[in-house]
Short mmCIF file of C-alpha atoms in Angstrom, two decimals:
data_model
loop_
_atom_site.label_atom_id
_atom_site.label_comp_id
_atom_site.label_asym_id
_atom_site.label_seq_id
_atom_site.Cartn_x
_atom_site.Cartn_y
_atom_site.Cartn_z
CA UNK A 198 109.97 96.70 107.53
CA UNK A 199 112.73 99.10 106.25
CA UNK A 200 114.77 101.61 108.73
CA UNK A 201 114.81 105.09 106.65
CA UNK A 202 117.93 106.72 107.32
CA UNK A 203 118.06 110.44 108.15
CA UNK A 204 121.48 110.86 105.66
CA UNK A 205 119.69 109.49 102.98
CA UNK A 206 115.76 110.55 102.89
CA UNK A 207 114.30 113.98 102.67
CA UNK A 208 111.03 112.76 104.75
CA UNK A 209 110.86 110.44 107.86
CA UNK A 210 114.60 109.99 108.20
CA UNK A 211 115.08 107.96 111.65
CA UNK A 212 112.42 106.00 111.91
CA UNK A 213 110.49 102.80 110.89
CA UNK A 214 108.31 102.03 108.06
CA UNK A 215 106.47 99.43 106.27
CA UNK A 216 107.52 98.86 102.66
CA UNK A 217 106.82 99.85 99.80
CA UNK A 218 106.75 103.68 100.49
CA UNK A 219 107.16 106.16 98.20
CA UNK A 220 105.62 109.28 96.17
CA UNK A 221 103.15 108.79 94.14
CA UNK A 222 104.55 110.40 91.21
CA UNK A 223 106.12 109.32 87.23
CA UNK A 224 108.99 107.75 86.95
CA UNK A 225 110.06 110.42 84.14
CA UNK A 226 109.60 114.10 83.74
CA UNK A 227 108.27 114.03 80.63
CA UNK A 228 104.68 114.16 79.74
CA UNK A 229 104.86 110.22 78.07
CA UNK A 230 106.09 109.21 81.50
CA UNK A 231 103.00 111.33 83.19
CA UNK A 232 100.67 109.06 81.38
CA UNK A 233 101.83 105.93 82.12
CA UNK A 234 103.83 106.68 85.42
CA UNK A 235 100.40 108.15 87.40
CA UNK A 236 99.13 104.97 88.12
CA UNK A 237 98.55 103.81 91.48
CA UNK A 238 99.73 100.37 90.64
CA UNK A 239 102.68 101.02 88.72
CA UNK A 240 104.17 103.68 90.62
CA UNK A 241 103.63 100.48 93.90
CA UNK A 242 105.57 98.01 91.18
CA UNK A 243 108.45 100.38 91.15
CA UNK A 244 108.87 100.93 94.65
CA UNK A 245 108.73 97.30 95.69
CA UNK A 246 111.34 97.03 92.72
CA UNK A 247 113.42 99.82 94.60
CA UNK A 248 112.43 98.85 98.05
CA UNK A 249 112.75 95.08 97.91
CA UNK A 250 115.15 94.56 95.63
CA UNK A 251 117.54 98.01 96.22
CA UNK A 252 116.99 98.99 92.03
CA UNK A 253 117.61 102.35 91.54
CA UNK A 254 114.99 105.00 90.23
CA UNK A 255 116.34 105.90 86.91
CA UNK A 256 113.67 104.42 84.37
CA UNK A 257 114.37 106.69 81.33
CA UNK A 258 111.79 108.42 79.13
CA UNK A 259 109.70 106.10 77.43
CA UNK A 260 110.18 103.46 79.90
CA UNK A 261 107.71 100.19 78.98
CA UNK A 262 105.98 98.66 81.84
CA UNK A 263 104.55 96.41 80.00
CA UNK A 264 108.10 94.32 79.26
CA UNK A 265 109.59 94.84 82.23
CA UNK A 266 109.71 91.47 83.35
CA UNK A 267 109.73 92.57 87.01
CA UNK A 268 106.37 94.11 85.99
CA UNK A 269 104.66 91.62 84.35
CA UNK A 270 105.29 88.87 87.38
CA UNK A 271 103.72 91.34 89.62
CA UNK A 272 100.71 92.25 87.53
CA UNK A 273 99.72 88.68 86.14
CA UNK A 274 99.99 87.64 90.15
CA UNK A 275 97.76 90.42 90.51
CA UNK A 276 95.31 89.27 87.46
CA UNK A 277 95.21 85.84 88.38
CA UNK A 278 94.62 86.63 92.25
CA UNK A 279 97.73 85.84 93.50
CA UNK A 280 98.44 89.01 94.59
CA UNK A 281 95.69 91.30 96.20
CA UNK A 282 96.11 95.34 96.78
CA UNK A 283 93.96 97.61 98.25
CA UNK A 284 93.92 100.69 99.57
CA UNK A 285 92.96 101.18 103.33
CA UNK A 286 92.62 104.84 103.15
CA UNK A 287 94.30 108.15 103.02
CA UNK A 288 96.44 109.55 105.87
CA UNK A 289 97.81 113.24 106.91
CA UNK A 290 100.93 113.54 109.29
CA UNK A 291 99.60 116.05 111.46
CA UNK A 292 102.79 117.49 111.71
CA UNK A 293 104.67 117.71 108.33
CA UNK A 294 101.29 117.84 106.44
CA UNK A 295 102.88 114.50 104.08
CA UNK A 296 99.76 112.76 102.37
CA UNK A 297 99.99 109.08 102.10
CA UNK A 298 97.72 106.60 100.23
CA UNK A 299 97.57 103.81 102.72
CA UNK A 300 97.84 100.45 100.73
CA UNK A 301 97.97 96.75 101.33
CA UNK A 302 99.61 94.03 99.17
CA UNK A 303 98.93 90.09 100.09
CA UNK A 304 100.68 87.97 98.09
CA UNK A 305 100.78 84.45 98.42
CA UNK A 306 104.13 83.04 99.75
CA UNK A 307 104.98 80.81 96.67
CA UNK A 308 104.48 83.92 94.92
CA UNK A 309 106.52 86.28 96.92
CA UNK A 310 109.62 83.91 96.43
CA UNK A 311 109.15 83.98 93.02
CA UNK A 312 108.63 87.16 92.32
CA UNK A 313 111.07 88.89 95.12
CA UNK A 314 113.85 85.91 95.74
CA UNK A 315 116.48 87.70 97.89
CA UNK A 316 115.59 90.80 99.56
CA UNK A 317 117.76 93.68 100.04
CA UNK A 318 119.41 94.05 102.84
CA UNK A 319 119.75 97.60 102.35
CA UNK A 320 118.52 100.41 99.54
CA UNK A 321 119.27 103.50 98.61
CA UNK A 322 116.97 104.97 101.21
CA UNK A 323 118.23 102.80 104.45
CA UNK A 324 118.12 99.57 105.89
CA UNK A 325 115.69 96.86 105.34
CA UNK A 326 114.96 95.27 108.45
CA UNK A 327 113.54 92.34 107.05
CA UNK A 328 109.77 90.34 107.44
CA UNK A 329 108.73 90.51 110.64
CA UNK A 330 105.31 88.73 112.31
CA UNK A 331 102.07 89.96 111.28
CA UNK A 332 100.91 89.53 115.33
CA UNK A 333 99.10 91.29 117.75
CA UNK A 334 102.26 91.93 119.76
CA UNK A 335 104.42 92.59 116.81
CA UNK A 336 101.93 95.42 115.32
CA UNK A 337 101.05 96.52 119.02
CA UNK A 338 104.93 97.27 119.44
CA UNK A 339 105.31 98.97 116.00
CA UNK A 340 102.67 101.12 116.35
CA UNK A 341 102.68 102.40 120.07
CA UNK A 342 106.54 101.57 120.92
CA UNK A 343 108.89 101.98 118.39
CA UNK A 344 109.52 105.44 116.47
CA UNK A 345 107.27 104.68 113.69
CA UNK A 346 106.35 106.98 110.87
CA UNK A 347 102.85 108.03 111.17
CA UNK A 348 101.60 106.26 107.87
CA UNK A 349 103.27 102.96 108.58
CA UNK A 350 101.35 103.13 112.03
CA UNK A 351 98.18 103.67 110.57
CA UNK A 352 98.61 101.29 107.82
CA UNK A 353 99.83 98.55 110.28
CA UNK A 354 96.75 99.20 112.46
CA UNK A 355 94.48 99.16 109.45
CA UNK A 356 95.71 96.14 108.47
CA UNK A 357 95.51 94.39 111.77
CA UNK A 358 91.92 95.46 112.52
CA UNK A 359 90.77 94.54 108.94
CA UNK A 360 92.91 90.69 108.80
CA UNK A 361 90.19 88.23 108.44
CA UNK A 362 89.29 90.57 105.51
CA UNK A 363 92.50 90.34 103.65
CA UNK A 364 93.79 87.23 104.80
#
């Protein structure tokens, strides 16, 4: 769960959300990067890399996926079905009109050590607030209590309602 913090986001400043979270969008302005960078899965590789682990979004033109080690351990857990991600669906804030593909990543636990070792405590977007229970009271509170942005809700609900599936 990751606290966004007003001074440093442009979007949902002040309020919780799940992590990763991002826009989908290259990592590079140039039209190399467009090829490579619109990809639903490794635009979500970057922004766990960001999110998780607080590394910055400069990739560079030309940037290889493909030997990023960071990369790779993500997409061979994927591969080898240690890792699952799917999408739950596509979500519209009613009130800032901010589209958000609502995905899901399970990894297995041995694998999230591995792959993420020390979380953040912060990143360059706010503060992470750490792993918190995946429980009926603990997704009730997030989505009805706290100030939640509206795509972390609905992802958290989705989630919840759809367990026995992913779990």
């Amino acid at each position: 769960m990751h606290w966004r913090d007003s001074a440093r986001v442009a979007h949902g400043g002040g309020l919780f959300q799940v992590m990763p979270v991002g826009v989908f969008q290259p990592a590079h302005e140039s039209a190399g990067a467009e090829r490579t960078g619109l990809d639903l899965w490794t635009c979500m590789v970057r922004e766990y890399a960001e999110e998780f682990l607080g590394r910055g979004e400069e990739y560079g033109d030309g940037f290889d996926y493909e030997s990023w080690p960071f990369y790779r351990l993500l997409t061979d857990a994927r591969e080898d079905g240690r890792a699952r991600s799917l999408v739950l669906g596509v979500g519209v804030d009613p009130l800032t009109f901010a589209t958000d593909v609502l995905t899901v990543t399970v990894l297995e636990a041995e694998t999230f050590d591995a792959v993420f070792g020390e979380v953040a405590a912060s990143n360059s977007e706010g503060r992470v607030v750490g792993s918190v229970p995946f429980d009926a009271e603990t997704v009730r509170r997030y989505v009805r209590d706290e100030p939640m942005q509206a795509a972390g809700a609905a992802v958290l609900d989705l989630a919840w309602r759809h367990r026995e599936a992913l779990l």
